[in-house]
PDB file of C-alpha atoms in Angstrom:
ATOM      1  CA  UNK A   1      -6.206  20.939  14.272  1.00  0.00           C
ATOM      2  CA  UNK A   2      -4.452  18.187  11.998  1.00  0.00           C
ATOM      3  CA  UNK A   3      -4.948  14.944  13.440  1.00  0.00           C
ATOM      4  CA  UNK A   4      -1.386  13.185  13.009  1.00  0.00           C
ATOM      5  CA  UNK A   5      -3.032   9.419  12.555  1.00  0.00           C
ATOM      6  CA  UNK A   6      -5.378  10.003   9.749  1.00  0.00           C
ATOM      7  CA  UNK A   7      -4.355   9.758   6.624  1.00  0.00           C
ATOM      8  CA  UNK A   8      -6.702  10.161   3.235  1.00  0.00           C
ATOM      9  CA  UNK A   9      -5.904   7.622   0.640  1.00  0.00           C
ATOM     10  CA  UNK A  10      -7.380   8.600  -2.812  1.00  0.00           C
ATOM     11  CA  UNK A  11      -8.005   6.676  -5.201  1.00  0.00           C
ATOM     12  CA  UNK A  12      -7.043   7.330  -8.584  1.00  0.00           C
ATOM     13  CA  UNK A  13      -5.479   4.504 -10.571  1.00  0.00           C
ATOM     14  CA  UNK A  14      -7.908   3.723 -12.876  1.00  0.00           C
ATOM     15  CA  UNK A  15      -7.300   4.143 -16.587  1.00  0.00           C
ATOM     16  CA  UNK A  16     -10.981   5.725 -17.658  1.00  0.00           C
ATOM     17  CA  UNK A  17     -11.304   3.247 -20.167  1.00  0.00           C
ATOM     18  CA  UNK A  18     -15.267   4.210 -20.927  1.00  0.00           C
ATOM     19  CA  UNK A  19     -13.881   8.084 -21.394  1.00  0.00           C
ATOM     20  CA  UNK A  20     -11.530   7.738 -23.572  1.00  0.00           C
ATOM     21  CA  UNK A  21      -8.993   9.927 -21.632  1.00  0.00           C
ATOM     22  CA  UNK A  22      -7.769  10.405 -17.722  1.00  0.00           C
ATOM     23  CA  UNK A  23     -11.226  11.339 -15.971  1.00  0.00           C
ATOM     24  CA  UNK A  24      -8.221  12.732 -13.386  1.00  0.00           C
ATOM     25  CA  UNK A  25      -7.028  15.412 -15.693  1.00  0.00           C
ATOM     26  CA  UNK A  26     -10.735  16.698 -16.413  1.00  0.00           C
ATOM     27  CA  UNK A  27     -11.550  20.021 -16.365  1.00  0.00           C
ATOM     28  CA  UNK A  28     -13.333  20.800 -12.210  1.00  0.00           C
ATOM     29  CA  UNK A  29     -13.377  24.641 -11.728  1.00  0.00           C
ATOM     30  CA  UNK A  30     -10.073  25.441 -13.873  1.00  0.00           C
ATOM     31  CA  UNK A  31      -8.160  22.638 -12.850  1.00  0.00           C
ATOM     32  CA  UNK A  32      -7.569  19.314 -13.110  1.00  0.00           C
ATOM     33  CA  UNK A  33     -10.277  17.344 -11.269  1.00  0.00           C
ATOM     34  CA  UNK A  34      -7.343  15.374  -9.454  1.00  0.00           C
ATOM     35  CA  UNK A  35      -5.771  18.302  -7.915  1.00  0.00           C
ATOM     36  CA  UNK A  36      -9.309  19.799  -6.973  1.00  0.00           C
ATOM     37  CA  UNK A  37      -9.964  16.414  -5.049  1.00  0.00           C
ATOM     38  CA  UNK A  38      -6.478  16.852  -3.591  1.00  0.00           C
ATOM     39  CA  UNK A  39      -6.689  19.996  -2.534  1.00  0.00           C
ATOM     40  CA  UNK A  40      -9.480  19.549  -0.571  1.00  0.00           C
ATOM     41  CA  UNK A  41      -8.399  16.406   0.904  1.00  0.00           C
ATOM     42  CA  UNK A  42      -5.466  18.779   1.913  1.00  0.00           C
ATOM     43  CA  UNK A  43      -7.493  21.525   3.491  1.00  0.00           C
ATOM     44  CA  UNK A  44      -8.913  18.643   5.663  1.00  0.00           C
ATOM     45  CA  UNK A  45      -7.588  17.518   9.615  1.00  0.00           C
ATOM     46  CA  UNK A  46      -6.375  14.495   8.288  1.00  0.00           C
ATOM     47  CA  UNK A  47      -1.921  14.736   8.426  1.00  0.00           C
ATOM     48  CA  UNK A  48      -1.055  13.090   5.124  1.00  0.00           C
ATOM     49  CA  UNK A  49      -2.401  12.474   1.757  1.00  0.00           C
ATOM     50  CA  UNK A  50      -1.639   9.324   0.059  1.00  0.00           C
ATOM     51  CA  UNK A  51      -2.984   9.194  -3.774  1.00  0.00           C
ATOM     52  CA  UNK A  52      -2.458   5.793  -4.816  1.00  0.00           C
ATOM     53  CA  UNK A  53      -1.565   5.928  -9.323  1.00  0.00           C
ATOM     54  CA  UNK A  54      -1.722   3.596 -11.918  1.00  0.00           C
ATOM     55  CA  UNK A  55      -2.915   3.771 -15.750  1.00  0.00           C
ATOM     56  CA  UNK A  56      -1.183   6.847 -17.211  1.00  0.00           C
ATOM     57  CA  UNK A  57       0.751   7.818 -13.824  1.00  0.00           C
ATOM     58  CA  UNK A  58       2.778  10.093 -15.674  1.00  0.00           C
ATOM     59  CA  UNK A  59       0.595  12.160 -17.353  1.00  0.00           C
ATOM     60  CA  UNK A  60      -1.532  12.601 -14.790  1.00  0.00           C
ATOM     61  CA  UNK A  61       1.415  13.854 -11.930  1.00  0.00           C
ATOM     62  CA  UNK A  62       2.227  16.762 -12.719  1.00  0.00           C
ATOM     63  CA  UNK A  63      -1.346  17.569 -11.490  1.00  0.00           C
ATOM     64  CA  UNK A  64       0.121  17.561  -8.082  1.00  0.00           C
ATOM     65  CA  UNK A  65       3.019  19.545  -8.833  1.00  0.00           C
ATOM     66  CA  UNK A  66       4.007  21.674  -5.719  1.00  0.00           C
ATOM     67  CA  UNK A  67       1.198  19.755  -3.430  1.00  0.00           C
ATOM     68  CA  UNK A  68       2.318  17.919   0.148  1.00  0.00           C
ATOM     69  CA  UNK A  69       0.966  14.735  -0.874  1.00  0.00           C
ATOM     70  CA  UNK A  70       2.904  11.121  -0.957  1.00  0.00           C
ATOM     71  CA  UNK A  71       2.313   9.523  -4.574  1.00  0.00           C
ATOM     72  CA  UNK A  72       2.437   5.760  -4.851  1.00  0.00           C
ATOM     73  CA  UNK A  73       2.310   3.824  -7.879  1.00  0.00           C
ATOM     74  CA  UNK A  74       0.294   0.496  -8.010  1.00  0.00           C
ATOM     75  CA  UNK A  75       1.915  -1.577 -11.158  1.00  0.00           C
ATOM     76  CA  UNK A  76      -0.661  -3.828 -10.319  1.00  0.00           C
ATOM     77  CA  UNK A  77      -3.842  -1.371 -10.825  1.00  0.00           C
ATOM     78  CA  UNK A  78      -4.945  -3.180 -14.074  1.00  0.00           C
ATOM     79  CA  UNK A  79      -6.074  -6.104 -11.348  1.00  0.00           C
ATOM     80  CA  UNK A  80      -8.916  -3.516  -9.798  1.00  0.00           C
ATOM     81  CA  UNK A  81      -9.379  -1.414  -7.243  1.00  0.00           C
ATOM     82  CA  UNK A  82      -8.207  -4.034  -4.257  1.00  0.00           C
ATOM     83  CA  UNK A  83      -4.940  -3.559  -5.127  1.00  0.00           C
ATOM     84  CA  UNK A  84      -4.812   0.100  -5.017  1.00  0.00           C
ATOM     85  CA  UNK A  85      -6.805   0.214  -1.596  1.00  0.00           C
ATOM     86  CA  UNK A  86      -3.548  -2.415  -0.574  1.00  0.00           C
ATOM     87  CA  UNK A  87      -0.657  -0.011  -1.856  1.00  0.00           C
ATOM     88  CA  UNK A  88      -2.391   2.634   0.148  1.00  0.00           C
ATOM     89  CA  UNK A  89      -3.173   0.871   2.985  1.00  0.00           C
ATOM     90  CA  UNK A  90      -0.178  -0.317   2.909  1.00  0.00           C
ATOM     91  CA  UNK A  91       1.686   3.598   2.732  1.00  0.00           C
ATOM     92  CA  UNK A  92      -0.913   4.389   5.634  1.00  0.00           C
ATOM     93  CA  UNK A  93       1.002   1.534   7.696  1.00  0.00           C
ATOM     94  CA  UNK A  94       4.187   2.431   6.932  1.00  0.00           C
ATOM     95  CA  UNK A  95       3.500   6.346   7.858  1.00  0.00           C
ATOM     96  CA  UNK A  96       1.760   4.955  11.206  1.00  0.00           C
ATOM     97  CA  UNK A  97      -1.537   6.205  10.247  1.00  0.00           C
ATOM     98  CA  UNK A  98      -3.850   4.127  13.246  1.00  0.00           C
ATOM     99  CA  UNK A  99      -7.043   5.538  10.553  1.00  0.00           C
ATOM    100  CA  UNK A 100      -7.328   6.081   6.860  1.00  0.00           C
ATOM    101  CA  UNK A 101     -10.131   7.328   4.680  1.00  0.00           C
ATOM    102  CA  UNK A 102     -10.285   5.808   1.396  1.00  0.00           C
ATOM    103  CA  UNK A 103     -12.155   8.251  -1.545  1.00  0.00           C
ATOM    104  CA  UNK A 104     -12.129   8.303  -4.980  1.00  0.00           C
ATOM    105  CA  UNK A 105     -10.485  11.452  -7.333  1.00  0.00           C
ATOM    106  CA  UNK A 106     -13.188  11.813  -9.070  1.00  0.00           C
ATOM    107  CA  UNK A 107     -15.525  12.528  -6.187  1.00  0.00           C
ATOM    108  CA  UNK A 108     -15.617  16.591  -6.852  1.00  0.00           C
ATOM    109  CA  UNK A 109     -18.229  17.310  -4.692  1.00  0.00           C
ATOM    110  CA  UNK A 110     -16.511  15.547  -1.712  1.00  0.00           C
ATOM    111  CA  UNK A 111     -15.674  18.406   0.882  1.00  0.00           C
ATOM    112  CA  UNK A 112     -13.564  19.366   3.744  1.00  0.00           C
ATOM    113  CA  UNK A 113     -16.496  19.547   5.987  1.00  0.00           C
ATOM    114  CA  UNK A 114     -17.495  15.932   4.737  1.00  0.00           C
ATOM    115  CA  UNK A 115     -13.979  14.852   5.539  1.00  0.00           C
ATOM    116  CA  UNK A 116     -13.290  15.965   8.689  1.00  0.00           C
ATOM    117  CA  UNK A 117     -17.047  14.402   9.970  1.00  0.00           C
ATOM    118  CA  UNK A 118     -15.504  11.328   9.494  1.00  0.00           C
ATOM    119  CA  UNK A 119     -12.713  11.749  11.809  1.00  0.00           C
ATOM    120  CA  UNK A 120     -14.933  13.707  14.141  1.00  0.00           C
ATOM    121  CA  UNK A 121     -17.303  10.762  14.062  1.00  0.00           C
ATOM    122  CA  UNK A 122     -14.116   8.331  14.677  1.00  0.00           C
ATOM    123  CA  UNK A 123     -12.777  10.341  17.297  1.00  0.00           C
ATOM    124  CA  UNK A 124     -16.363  11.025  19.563  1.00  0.00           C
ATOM    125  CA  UNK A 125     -18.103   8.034  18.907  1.00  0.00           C
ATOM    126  CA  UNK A 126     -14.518   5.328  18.277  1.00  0.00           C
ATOM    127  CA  UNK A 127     -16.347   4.036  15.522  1.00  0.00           C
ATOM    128  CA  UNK A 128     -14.257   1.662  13.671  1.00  0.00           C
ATOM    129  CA  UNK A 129     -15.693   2.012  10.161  1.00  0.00           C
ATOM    130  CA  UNK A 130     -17.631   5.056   9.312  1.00  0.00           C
ATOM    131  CA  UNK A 131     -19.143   5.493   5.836  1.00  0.00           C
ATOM    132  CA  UNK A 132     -20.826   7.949   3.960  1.00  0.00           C
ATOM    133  CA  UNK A 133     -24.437   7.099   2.978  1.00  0.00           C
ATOM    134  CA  UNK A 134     -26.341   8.280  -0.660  1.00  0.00           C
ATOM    135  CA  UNK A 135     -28.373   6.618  -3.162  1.00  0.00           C
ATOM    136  CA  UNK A 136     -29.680   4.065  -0.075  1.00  0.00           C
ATOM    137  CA  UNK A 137     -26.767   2.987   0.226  1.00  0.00           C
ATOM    138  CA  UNK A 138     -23.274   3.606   2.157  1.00  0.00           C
ATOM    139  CA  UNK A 139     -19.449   3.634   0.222  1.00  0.00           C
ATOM    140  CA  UNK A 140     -16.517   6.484   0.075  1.00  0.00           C
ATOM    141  CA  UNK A 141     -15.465   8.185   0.952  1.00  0.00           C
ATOM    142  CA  UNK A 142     -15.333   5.829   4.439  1.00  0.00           C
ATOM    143  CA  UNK A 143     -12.767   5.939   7.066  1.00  0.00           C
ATOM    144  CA  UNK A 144     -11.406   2.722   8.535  1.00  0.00           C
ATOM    145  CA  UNK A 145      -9.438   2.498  11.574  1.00  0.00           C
ATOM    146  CA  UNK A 146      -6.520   0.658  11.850  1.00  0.00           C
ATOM    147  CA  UNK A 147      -8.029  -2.773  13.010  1.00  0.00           C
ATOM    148  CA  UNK A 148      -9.455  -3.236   9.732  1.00  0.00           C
ATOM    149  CA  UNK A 149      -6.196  -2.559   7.696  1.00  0.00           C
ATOM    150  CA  UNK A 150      -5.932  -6.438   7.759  1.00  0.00           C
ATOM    151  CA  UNK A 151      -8.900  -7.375   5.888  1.00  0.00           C
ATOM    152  CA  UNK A 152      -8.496  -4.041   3.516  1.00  0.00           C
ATOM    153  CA  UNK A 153      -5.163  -5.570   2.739  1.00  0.00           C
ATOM    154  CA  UNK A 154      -6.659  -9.415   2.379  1.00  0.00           C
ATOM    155  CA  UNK A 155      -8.981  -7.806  -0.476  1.00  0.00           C
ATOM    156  CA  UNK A 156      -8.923  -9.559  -3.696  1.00  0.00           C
ATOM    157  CA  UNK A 157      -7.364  -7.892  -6.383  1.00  0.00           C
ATOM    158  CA  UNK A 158     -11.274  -6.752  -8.181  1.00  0.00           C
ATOM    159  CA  UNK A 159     -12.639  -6.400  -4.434  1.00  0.00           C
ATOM    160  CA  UNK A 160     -13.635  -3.266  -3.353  1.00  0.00           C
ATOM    161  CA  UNK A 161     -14.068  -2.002   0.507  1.00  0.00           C
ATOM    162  CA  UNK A 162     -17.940  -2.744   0.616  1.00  0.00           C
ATOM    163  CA  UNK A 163     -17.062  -6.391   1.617  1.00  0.00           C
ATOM    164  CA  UNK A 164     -15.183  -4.923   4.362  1.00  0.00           C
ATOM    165  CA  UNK A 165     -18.009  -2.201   5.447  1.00  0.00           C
TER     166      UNK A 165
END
């Protein structure tokens, strides 16, 4: 069942600066880690996948070649990762998505199953916020509902979503 409100947005604007090359067009299981993470994201009950772009957009899109996904470019990625959660929260509005999950692309060992527990949990329980928890602590992938886009969109440029969790 694909849940027409819930949209993923991933992450993947960053320029890899410590790697030396896209950590997006890594090597996961034959293909580029990017498409792995979209794929999955794909497979998932959420209706659309936004994958917000930045440093070295172009080299890194043809990863999603033939994949249903809606790219959006953030010129403004070298700022941090608050603006990219704002263009995607932003495409998430303007696709009347009332939930989005924000994740990163170079989460490989995100699943489907993980995914879709999120929405479930939304769904059941109307949680508002509901987070993924590791390390002792909780972060994405993490599905907000819709009365948060406001203060995901108020985030300062090198804010990320903890602030708002």
């Amino acid at each position: 069942m694909t849940f027409p409100n819930v949209a993923i947005v991933m992450l993947a604007a960053g320029n890899s600066t410590r790697m030396g090359s896209p950590k997006q067009l890594l090597d996961f299981g034959g293909k580029p880690l990017m498409r792995h993470s979209v794929e999955t994201a794909l497979a998932s009950e959420a209706a659309r996948v936004i994958v917000v772009l930045g440093a070295r957009a172009d080299e890194i899109r043809p990863a999603l070649d033939g994949l249903n996904v809606t790219i959006v470019e953030n010129p403004d990625w070298e700022g941090g990762m608050g603006t990219s959660i704002r263009a995607g929260i932003t495409e998430a509005l303007i696709a009347d998505c009332h939930a989005a999950i924000l994740t990163l692309a170079d989460q490989p060992f995100i699943t489907t199953e993980k995914l879709n527990s999120l929405i479930a949990e939304h769904l059941i329980n109307g949680h508002g916020i509901v987070t993924s928890e590791y390390a002792d602590t909780v972060g994405v992938p993490v599905l907000f509902s819709i009365n948060y886009y406001e203060q995901l969109l108020a985030l300062k440029p090198d804010q990320g979503c903890k602030g708002v969790i």
